[in-house]
XYZ file of C-alpha atoms in Angstrom:
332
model
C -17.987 25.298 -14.053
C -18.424 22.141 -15.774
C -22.214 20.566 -15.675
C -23.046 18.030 -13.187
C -23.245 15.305 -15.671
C -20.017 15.933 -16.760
C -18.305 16.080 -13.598
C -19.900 12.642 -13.052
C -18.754 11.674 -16.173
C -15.504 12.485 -14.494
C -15.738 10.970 -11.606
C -16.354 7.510 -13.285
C -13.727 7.476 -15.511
C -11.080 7.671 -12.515
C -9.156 4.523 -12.790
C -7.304 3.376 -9.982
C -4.290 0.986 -9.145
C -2.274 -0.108 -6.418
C -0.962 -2.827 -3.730
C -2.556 -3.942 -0.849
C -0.990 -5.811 1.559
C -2.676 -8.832 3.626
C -0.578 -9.250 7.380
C -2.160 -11.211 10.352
C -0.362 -14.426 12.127
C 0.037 -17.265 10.738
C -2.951 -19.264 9.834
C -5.000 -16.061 9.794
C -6.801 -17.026 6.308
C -4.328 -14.796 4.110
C -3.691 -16.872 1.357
C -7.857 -17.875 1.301
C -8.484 -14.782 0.626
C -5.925 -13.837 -1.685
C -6.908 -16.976 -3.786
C -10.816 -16.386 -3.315
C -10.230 -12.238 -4.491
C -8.019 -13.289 -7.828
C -10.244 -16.929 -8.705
C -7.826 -18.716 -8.913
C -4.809 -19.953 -6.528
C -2.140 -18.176 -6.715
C -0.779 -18.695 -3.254
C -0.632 -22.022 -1.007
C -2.956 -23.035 1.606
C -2.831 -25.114 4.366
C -3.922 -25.986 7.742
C -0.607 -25.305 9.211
C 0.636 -22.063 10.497
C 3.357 -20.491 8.311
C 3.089 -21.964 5.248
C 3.802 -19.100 2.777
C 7.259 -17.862 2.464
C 7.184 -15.903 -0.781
C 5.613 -12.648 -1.570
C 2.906 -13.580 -3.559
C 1.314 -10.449 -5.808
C -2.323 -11.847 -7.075
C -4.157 -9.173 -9.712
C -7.697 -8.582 -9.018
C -8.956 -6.708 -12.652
C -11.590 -4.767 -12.731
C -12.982 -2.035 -14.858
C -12.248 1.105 -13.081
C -9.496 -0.489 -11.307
C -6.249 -2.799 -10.533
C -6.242 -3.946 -6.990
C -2.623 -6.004 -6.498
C -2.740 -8.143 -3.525
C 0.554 -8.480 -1.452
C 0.127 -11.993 0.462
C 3.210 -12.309 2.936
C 4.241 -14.813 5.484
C 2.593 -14.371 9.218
C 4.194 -12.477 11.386
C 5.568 -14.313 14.480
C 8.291 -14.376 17.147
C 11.115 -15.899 15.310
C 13.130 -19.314 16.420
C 15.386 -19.506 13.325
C 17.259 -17.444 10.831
C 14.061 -18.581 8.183
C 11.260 -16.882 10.743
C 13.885 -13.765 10.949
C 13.897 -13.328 7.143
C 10.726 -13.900 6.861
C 9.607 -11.010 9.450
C 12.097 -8.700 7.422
C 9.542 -9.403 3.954
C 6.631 -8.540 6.004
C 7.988 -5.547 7.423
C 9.629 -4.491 4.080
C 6.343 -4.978 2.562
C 4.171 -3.006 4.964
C 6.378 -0.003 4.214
C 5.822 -0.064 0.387
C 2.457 -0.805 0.003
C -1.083 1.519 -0.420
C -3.169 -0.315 1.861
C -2.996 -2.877 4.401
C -5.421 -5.862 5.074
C -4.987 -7.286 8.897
C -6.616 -10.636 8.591
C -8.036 -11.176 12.177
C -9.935 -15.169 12.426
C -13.699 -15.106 14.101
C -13.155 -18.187 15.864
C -10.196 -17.215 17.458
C -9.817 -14.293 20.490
C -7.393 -11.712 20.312
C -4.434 -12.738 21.437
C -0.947 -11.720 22.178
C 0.255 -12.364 18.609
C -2.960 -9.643 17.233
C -2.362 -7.423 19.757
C 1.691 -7.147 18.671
C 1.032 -7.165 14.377
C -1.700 -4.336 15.760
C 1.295 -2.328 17.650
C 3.400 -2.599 14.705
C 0.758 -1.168 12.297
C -0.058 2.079 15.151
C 3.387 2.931 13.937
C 2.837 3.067 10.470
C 1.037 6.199 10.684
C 0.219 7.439 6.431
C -0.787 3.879 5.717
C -4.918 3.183 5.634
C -5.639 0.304 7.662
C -9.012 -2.129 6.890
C -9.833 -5.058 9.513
C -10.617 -7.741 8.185
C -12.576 -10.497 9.973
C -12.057 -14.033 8.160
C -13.272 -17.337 9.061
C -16.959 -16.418 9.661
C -18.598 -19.638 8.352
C -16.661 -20.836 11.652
C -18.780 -18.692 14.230
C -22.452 -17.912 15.209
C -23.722 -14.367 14.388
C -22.873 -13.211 18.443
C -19.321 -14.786 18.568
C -18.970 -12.972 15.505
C -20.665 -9.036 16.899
C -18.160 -9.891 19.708
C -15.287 -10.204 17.503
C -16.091 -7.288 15.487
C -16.285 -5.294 18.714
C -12.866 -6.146 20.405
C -11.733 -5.253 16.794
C -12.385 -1.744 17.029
C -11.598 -1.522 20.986
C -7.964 -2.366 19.678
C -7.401 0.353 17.437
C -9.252 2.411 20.037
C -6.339 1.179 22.402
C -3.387 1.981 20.116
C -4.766 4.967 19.071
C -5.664 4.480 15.499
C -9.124 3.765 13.680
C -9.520 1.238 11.117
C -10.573 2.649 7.620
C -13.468 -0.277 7.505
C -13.751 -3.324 9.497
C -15.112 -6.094 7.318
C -16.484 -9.784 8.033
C -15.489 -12.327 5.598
C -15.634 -15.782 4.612
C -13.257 -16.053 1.749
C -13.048 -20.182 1.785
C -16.889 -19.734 0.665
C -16.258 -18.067 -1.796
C -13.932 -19.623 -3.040
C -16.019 -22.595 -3.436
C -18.661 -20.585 -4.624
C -16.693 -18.230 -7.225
C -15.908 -21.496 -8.575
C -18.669 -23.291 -9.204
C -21.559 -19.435 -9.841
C -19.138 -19.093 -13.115
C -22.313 -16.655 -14.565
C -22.233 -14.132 -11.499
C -19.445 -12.238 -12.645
C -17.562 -12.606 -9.703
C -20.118 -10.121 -7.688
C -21.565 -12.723 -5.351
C -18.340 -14.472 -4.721
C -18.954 -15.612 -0.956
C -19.971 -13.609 1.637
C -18.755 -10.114 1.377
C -15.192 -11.755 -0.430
C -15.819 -8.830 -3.426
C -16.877 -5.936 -0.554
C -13.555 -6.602 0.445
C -12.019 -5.073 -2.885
C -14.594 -2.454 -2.823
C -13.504 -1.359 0.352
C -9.366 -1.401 -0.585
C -10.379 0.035 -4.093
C -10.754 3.586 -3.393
C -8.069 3.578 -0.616
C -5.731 3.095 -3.996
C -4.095 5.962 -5.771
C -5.929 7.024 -9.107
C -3.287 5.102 -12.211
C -3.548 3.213 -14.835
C -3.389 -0.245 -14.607
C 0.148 -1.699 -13.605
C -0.034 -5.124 -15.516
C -1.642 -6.571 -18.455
C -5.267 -7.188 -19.004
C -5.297 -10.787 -17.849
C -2.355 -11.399 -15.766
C -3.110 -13.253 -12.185
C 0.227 -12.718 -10.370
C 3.418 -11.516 -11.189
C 5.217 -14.683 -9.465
C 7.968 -16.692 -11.852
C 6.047 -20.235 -12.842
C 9.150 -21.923 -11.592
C 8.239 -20.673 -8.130
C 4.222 -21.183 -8.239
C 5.230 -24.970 -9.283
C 7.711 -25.542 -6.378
C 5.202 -24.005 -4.066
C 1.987 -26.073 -5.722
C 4.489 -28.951 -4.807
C 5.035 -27.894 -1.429
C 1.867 -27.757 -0.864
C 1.445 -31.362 -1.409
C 3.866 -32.331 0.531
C 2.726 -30.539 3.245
C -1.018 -32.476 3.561
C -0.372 -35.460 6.234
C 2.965 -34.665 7.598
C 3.587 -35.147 11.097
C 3.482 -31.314 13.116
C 7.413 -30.663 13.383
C 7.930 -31.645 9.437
C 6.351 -28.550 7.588
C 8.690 -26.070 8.338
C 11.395 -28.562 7.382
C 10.090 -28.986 3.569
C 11.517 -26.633 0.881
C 11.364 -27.491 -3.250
C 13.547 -26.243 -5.454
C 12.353 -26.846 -9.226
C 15.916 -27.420 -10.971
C 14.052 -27.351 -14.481
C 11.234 -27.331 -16.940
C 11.756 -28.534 -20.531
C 9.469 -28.847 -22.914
C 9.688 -32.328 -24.435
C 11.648 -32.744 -27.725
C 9.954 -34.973 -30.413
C 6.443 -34.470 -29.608
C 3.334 -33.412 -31.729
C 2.624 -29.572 -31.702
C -0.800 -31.231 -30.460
C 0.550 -33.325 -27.659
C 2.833 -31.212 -25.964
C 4.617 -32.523 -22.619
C 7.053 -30.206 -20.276
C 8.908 -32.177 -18.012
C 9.370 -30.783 -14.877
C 12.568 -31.991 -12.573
C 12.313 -30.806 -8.444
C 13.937 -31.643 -5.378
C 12.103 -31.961 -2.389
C 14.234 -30.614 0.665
C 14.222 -31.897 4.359
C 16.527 -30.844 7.333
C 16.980 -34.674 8.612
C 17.970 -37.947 6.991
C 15.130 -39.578 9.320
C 12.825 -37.492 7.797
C 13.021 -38.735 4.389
C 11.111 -41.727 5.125
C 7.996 -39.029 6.153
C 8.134 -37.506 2.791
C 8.873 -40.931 0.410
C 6.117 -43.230 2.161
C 6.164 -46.623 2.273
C 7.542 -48.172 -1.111
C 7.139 -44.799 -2.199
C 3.524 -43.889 -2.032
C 3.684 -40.704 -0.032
C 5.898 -38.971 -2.989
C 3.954 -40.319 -5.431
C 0.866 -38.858 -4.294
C 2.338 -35.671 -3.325
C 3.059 -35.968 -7.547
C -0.134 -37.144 -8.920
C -1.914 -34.246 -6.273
C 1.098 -31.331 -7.372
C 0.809 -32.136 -10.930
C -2.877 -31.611 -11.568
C -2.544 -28.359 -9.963
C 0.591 -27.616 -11.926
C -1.415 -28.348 -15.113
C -4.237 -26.223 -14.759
C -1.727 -23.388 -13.876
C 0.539 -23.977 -17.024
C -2.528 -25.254 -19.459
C -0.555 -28.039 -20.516
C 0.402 -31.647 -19.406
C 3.320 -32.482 -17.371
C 6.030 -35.334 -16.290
C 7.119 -34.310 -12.563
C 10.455 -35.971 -11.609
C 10.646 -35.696 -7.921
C 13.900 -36.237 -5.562
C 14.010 -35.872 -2.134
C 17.145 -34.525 -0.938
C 18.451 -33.589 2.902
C 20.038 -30.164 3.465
C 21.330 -30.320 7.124
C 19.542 -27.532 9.236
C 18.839 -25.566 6.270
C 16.461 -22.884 8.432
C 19.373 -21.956 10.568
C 22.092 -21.997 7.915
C 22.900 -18.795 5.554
C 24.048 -20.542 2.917
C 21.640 -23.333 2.602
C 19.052 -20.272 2.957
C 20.215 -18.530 -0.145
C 20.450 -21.722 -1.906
C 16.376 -22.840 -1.451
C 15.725 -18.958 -2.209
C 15.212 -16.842 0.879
């Protein structure tokens, strides 16, 4: 039998790598967590419900590991062909993944739409299951022991018991990962980094899946049209989110220029359902677009490291959420 110290020597070189998946209803704090994990965004954020429509993989590197974080759209009773699809990645996703993440708010009770993600995962029985409790800078430390509570009752109900159940404010640390650059990422927010240290060793032992240094595995072309969506999304009236697609038609370096002054100009159409809806987007004499631009493009610049002309149209595609065609067109 091998000595102790060798078997711990083992022990520590096991490297582990796999996907976790984050699920939860819309506006659960998904894509704040997915963000605040990798450091960087890598998926959209916003105050309205259903806002991410892509599969977003971010990379959390560490030594011993390779945690790949799934982000997918919120589950949720579906009034259009869009919401169907969009059901169909989450469930397709559950199914493939190592882990999964249910992203539960502490300022909100359970409700109906919890209760049915939570009957859905009883029946995916091999799959490790980790609660996690998001929005706690929101609550008071008994709203909070209350919502950590009915937590557990549920799996208790559906007969299932959560692998960990885990508090977590991840827009805290985002803020703070960003600004405590010398902490090494360990006191990223409240418990943001227990979070991987809880998934980690649910993760099959592998070597790492993608390069040293790689965020997410997501085409630029599609992080840029969603940075640009997300833009466009800030002020809009309630009904006009779900109604905004971009499509980025092309990104071309600029010819002519100085190796040292390089320029990629970047042409996208902004998509809405209505012609009366245009006016939303464009703004009076144009100021709307033109800040969703100047707010899209700084974004777009610190993701591609280098500066950029965005040419944006807005374009109507009649009832494009109900309409195959149209659908496959924007990319879903």
């Amino acid at each position: 039998m091998a000595p102790m110290s060798a078997r711990n020597q083992e022990t520590e070189a096991v490297h582990r790598a796999g996907f976790a998946c984050f699920v939860g209803r819309p506006n659960a704090g998904k894509s704040t967590l997915t963000n605040a994990l990798v450091g960087q965004k890598v998926a959209i954020t916003s105050n309205r419900p259903q806002t991410t429509r892509h599969t977003v993989r971010g990379i959390v590197h560490r030594p011993d590991a390779q945690l790949i974080l799934v982000d997918t759209p919120g589950l949720h009773k579906p009034r259009t062909l869009l919401g169907e699809r969009l059901n169909d990645v989450v469930r397709t996703t559950w199914a493939e993944v190592d882990v999964i993440g249910f992203c539960l708010p502490a300022d909100q009770k359970l409700g109906p739409g919890d209760r049915f993600i939570a009957k859905e995962l009883a029946g995916i029985k091999k799959t490790p299951k980790v609660a996690i409790i998001t929005k706690t800078d929101l609550v008071d430390s008994k709203t909070l022991a209350e919502q950590l509570i009915a937590v557990d009752q549920l799996g208790k109900e559906l007969g299932f018991e959560w692998r960990e159940i885990v508090p977590v404010s991840a827009k805290e640390g985002a803020e703070q990962s960003s600004s405590d650059k010398g902490g090494g990422g360990r006191r990223a927010g409240k418990q943001v980094q227990l979070v991987a240290d809880l998934l980690i060793p649910l993760l099959p032992e592998s070597p790492p899946l993608y390069p040293e240094g790689d965020l997410t595995d997501e085409p630029e072309m599609v992080m840029v049209a969603e940075l640009i969506r997300e833009a466009a999304l800030e002020g809009v009236r309630d009904e006009l989110p779900h109604s905004i697609a971009v499509v980025v038609e092309e990104m071309i370096p600029r010819e002519d220029r100085p190796a040292d002054k390089p320029l990629l100009d970047i042409h996208a159409n902004v998509y809405i359902e209505r012609p009366s809806q245009k006016g939303i987007i464009i703004g009076p004499k144009g100021s709307r677009l033109k800040e969703v631009g100047m707010k899209s493009r700084k974004h777009i610049e610190a993701l591609l490291g280098t500066p950029v002309f965005l040419d944006l149209h807005v374009k109507v595609a009649k009832d494009w959420q109900r309409d195959p065609r149209q659908l496959r067109k924007l990319g879903f």
